[in-house]
Short mmCIF file of C-alpha atoms and ligand atoms in Angstrom, two decimals:
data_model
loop_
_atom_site.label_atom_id
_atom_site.label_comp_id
_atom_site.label_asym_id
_atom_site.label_seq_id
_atom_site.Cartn_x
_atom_site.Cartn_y
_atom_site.Cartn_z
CA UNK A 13 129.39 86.95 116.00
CA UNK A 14 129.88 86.27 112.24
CA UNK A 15 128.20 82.55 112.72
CA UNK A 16 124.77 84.37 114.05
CA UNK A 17 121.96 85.57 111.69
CA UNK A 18 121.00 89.15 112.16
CA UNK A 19 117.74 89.32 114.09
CA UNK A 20 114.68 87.37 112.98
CA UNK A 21 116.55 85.68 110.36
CA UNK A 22 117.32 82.17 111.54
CA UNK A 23 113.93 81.29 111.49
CA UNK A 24 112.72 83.05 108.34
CA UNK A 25 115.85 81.81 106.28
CA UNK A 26 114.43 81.03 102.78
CA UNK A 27 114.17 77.78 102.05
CA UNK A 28 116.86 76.33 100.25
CA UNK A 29 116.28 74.85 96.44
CA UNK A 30 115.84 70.97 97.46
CA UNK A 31 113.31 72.09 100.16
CA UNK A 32 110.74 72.80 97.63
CA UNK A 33 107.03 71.94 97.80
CA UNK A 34 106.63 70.73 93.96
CA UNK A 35 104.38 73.69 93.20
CA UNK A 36 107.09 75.87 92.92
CA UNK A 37 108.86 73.62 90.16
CA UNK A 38 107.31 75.90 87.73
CA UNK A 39 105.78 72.84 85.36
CA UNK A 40 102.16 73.87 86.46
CA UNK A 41 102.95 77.46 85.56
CA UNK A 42 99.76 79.24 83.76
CA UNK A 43 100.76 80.22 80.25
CA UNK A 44 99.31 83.53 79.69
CA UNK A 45 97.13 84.22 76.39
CA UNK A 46 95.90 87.34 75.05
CA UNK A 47 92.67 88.81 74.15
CA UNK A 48 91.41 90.98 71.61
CA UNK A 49 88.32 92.22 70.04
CA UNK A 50 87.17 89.27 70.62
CA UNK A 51 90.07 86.72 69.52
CA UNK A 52 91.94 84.84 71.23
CA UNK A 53 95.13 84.18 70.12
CA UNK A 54 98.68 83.04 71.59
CA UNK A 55 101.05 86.53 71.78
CA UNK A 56 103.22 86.08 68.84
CA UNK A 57 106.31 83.94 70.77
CA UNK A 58 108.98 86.37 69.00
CA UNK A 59 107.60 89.63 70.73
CA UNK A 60 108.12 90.46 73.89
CA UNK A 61 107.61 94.23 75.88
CA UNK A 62 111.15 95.49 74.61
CA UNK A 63 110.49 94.19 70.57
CA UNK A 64 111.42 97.72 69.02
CA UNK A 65 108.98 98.08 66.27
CA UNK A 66 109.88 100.24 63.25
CA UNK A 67 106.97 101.62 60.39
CA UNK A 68 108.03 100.48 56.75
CA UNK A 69 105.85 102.19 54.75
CA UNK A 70 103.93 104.88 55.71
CA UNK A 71 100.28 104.12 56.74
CA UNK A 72 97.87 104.65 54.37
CA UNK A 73 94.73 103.43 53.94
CA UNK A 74 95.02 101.26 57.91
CA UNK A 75 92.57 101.49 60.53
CA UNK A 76 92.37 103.71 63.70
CA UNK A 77 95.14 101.61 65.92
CA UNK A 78 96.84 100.27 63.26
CA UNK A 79 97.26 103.80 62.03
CA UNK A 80 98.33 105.24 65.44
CA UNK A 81 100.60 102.35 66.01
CA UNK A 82 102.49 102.73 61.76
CA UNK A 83 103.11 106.92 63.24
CA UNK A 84 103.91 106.52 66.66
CA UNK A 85 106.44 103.60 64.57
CA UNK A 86 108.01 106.21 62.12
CA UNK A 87 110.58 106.54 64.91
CA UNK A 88 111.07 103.10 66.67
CA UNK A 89 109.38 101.91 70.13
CA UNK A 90 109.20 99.39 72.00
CA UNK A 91 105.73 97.37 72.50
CA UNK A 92 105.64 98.22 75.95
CA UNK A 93 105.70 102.14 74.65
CA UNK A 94 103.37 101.58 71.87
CA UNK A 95 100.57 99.85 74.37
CA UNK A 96 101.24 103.31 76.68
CA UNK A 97 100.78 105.42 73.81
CA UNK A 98 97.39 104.09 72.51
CA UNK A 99 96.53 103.30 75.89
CA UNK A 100 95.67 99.66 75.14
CA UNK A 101 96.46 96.58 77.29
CA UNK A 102 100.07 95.58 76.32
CA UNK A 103 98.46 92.21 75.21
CA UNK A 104 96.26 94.40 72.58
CA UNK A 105 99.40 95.52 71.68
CA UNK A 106 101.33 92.48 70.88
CA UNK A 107 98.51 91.52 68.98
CA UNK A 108 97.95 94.65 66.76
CA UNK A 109 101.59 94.28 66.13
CA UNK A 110 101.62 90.58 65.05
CA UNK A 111 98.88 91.71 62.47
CA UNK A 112 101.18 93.97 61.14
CA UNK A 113 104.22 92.55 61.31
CA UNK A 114 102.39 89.30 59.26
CA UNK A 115 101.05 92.20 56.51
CA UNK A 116 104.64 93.43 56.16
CA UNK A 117 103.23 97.07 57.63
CA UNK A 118 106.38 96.95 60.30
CA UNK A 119 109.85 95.50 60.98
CA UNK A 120 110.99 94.25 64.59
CA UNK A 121 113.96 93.64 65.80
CA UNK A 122 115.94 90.39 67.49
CA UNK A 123 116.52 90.64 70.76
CA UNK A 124 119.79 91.12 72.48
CA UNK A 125 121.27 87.71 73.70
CA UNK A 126 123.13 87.55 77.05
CA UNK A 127 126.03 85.54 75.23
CA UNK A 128 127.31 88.39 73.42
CA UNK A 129 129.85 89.30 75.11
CA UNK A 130 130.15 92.58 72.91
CA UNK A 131 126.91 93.58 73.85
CA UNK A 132 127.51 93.39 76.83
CA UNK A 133 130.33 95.34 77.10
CA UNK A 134 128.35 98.39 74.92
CA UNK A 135 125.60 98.50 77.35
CA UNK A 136 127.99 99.13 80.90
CA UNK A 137 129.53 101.80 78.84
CA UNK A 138 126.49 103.27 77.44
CA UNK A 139 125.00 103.40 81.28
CA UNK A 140 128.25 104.42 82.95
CA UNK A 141 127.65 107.31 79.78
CA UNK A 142 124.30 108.75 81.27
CA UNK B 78 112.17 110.82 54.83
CA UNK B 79 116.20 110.75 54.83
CA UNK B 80 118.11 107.16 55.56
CA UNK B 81 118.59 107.82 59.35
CA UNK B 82 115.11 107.92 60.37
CA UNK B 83 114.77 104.62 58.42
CA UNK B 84 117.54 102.58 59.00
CA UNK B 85 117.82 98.95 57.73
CA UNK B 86 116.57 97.34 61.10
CA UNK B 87 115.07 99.47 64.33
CA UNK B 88 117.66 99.52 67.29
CA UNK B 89 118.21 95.76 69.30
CA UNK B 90 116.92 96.07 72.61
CA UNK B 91 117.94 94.53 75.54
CA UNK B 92 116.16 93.96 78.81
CA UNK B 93 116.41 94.44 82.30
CA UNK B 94 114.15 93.47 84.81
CA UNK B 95 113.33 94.47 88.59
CA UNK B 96 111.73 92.64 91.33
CA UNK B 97 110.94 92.24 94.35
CA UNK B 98 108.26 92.72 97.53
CA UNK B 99 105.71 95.57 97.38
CA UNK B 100 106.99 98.74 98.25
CA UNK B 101 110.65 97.75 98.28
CA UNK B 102 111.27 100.58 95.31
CA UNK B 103 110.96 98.77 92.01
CA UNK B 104 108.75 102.19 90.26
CA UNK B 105 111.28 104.23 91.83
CA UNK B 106 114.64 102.59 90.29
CA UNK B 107 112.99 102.66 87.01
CA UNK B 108 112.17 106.09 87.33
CA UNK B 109 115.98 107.26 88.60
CA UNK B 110 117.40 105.34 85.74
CA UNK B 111 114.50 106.08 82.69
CA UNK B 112 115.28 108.91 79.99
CA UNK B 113 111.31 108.29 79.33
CA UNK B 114 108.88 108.93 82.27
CA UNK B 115 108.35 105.41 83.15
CA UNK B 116 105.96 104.49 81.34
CA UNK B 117 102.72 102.61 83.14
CA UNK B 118 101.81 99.65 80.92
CA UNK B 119 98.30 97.62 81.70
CA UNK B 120 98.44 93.84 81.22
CA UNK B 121 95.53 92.49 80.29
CA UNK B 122 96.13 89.12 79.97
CA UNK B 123 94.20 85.30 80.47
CA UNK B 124 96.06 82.99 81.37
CA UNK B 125 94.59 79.60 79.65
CA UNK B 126 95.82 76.84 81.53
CA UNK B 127 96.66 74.56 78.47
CA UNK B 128 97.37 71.21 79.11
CA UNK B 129 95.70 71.32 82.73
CA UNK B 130 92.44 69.64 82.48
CA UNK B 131 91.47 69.92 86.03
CA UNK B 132 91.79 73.84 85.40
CA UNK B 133 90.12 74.51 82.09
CA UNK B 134 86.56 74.24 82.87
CA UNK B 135 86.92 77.34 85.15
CA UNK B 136 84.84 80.59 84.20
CA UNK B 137 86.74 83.09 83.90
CA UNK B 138 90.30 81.86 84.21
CA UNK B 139 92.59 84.30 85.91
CA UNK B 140 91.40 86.90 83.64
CA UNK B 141 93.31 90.10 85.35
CA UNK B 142 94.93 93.60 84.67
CA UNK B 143 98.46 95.19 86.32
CA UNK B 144 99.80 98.22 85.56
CA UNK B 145 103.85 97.54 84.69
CA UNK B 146 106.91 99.60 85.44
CA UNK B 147 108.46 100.25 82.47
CA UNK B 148 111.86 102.36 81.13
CA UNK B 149 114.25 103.35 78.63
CA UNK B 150 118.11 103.92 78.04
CA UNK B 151 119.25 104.22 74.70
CA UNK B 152 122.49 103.27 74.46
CA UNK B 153 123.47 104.60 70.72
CA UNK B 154 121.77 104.19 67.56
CA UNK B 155 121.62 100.47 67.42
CA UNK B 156 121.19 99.27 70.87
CA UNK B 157 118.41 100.01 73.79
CA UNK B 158 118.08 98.73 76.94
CA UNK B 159 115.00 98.58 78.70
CA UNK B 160 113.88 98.51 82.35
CA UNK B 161 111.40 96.65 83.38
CA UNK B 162 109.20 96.11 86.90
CA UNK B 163 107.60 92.97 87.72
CA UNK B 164 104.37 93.19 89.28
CA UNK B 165 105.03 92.74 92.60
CA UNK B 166 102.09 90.79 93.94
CA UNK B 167 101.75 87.26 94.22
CA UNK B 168 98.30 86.97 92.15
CA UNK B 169 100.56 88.24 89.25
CA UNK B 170 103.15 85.50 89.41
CA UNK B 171 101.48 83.84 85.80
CA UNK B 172 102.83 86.45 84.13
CA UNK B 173 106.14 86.35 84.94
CA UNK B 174 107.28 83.65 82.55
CA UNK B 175 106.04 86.30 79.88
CA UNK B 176 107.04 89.19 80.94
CA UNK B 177 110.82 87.80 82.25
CA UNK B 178 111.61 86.13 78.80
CA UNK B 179 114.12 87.15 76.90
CA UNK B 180 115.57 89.52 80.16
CA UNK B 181 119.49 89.57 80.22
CA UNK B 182 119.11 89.47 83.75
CA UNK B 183 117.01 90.89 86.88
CA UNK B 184 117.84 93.29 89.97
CA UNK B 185 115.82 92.06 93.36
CA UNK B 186 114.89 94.63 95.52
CA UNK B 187 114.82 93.86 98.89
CA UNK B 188 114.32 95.88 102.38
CA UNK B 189 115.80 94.16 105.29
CA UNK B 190 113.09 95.14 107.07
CA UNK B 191 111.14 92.35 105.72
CA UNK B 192 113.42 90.54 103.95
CA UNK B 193 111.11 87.47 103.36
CA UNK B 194 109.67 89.41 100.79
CA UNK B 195 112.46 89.03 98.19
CA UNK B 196 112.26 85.36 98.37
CA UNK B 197 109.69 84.10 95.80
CA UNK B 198 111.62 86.53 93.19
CA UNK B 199 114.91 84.30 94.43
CA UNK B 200 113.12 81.42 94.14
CA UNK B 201 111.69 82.34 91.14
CA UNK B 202 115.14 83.57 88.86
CA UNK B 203 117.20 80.63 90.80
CA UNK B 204 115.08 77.61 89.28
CA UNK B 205 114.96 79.22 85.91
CA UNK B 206 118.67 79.86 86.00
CA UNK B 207 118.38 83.37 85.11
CA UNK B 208 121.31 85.40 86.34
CA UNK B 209 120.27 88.10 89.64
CA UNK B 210 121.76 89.87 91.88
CA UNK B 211 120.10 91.69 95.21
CA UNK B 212 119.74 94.83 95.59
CA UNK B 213 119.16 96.26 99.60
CA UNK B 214 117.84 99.67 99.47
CA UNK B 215 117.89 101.27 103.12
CA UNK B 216 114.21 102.55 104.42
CA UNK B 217 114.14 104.57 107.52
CA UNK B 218 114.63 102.26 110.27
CA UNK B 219 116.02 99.46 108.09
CA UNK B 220 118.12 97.33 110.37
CA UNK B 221 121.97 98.02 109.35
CA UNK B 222 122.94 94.13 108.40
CA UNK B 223 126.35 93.39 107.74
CA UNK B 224 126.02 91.92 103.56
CA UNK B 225 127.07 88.14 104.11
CA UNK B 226 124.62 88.53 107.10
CA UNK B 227 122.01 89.04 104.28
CA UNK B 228 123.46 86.62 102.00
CA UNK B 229 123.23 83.75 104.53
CA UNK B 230 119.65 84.61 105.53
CA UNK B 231 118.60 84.97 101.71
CA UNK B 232 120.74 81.04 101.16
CA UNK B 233 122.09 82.29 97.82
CA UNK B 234 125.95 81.30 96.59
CA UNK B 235 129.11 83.68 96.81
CA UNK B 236 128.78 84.48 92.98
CA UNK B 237 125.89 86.23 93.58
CA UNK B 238 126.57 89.77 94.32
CA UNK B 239 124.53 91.78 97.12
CA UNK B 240 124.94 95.12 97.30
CA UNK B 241 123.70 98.05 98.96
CA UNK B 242 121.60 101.37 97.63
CA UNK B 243 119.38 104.13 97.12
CA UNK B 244 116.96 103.62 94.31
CA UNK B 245 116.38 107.09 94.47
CA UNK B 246 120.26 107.62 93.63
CA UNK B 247 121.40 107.98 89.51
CA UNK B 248 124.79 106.97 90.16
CA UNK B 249 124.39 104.08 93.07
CA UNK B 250 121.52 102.79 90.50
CA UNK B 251 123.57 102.97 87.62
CA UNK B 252 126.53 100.85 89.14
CA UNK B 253 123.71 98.09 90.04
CA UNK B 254 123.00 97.66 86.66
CA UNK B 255 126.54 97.76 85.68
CA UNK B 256 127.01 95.33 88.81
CA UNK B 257 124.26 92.52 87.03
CA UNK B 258 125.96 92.94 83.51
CA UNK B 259 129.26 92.24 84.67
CA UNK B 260 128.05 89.56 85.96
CA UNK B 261 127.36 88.24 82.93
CA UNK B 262 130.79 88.89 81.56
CA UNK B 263 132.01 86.20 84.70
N1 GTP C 1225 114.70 105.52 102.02
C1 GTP C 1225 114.47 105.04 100.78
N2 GTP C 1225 113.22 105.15 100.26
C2 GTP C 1225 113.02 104.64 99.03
C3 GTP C 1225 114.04 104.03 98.28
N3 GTP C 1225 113.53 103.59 97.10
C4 GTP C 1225 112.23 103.94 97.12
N4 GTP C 1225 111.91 104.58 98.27
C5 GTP C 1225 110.59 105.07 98.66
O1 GTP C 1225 109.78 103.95 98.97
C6 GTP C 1225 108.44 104.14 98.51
C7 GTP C 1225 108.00 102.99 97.63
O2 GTP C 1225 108.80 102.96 96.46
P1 GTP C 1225 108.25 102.41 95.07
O3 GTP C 1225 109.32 102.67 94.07
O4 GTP C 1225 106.89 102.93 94.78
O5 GTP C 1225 108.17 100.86 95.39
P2 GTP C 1225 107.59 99.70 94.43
O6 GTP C 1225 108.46 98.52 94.63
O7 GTP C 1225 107.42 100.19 93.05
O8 GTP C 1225 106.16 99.45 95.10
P3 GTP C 1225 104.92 98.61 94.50
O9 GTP C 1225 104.89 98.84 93.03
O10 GTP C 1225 103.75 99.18 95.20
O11 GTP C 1225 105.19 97.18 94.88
C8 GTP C 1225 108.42 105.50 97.81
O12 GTP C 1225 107.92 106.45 98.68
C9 GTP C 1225 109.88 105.75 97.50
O13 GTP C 1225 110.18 107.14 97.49
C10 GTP C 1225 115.36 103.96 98.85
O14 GTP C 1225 116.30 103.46 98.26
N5 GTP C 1225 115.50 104.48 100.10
MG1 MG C 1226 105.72 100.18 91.85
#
């Protein structure tokens, strides 16, 4: 019968959006901060796990991670693949990367934006392509 | 170093992201679709809760580390999409507004075996309007539910597709993905 849940599923329905308790309104949400060497510091807003990160110029004269981070950068990554690589916390990452991004060390990149149509488009081909 | 390997701006990215219960396949999809070995990110994040006073006084707030799902496709030169698993436990849910921002879209998972588990992810992408579609990947001994079946029990609108694969499959995994970005395109 097409009127009949499958098995079990009448009584486990999820509950439907106006059936909320108000906890899961998402206003109470925990914001989540990062910590470093000590600091504590909101992850800069404009990076996210996908920013693609690209070295500038060179890296002389920076410290261990900062150095590791301006090579591994010579060819762009992500900060989700730069916090593998040093094997840091991804939150280390974002933070290492803000540094450098404010001392003009690296360039990012904007994210893509699911109004461009165009975009769009380029990525279904690009995965039908693989 | 020549003008290629330093372009004007490194490559836009785009993301993906999938979710779901535990053990409904998330790694795996990442894996099928990843040129990189999926790369396992830790999080290492506190989540301060600003603005809550009745929460701030407590120790050691929420202070916690998950290891993240995370792959590549590059598309061409100037455009990369990446793939993305959310942590599938509920003690992990504070995260999510970080992790999910920015994300053109998400893939749930679900196993109709226990399909409840898929909910909070519904719940979750619904109320922050971000555009989903479910994904039912067929376990051994998955019961064989007819898709609208699915769709009623999971209370989600006609526009939202449901389809039906194997995470472990390139080609079924690949026309999910294309499946959410068309979506977009509607
Ligand atoms: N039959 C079948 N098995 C699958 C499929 N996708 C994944 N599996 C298997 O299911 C198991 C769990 O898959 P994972 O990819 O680790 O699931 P997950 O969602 O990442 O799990 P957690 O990260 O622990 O929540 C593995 O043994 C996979 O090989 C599928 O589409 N069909
Ligand atoms: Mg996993």
């Amino acid at each position: 019968m097409s009127d009949k849940y499958p098995d079990g599923y009448a009584t486990q329905g999820r509950r439907s959006e106006d059936n909320k308790s108000p906890d899961d309104s998402g206003a109470g949400l925990l914001r989540p901060y990062i910590i470093t060497g000590g600091r504590t510091e909101a992850a800069n807003s404009d990076l996210s796990i996908e920013s693609v990160i690209q070295t500038k110029d060179g890296f002389a004269g920076l410290g261990f991670e900062k150095r590791a981070i301006a090579k591994h950068c010579a060819e762009p990554k992500s900060i989700g693949e730069i916090a593998a690589h040093l094997k840091v916390p991804l939150g280390v990452a974002v933070v290492l990367v803000s540094d450098m991004l404010a001392e003009g060390l690296v360039i990012a990149h904007k994210r893509a934006s699911a109004n461009d149509t165009g975009l769009i488009e380029r990525l279904i081909e690009g995965i039908r392509a693989i | 170093m020549t003008a290629l390997q330093h372009p004007e701006v490194p490559p836009q990215s785009a993301k993906i992201v999938i979710s779901g219960g535990f053990g409904v396949g998330k790694t795996t999809l990442v894996d099928t679709i990843s040129e990189i070995t999926p790369v396992r990110t830790e999080a290492n994040m506190t989540a301060a809760s600003i603005g809550h006073d009745d929460r701030q006084h407590l120790p050691d707030k929420n202070k916690t580390t998950v290891a993240l799902d995370f792959g590549r496709v590059t598309i061409d030169e100037t455009l990369r999409l990446y793939l993305f698993g959310t942590p599938g436990q509920d003690r992990f849910g504070f995260m999510w507004d970080y992790l999910v921002n920015g994300a053109l879209g998400a893939v749930i998972l679900a196993d109709t075996r226990r399909l409840s588990d898929c909910y909070p992810a519904i719940d979750y992408y619904e109320s922050r309007r971000i555009p989903f579609i479910v994904a039912i990947n067929q376990f051994e001994g998955s019961p064989q539910h007819r898709l609208d079946q699915v769709r009623m029990a999971l209370n989600i609108p006609g526009r939202i597709p449901v389809v039906r694969f194997d995470a472990r499959d390139r080609d079924v995994s690949k026309e999910v993905l294309i499946e959410l970005l068309s979506l977009l395109l509607r």
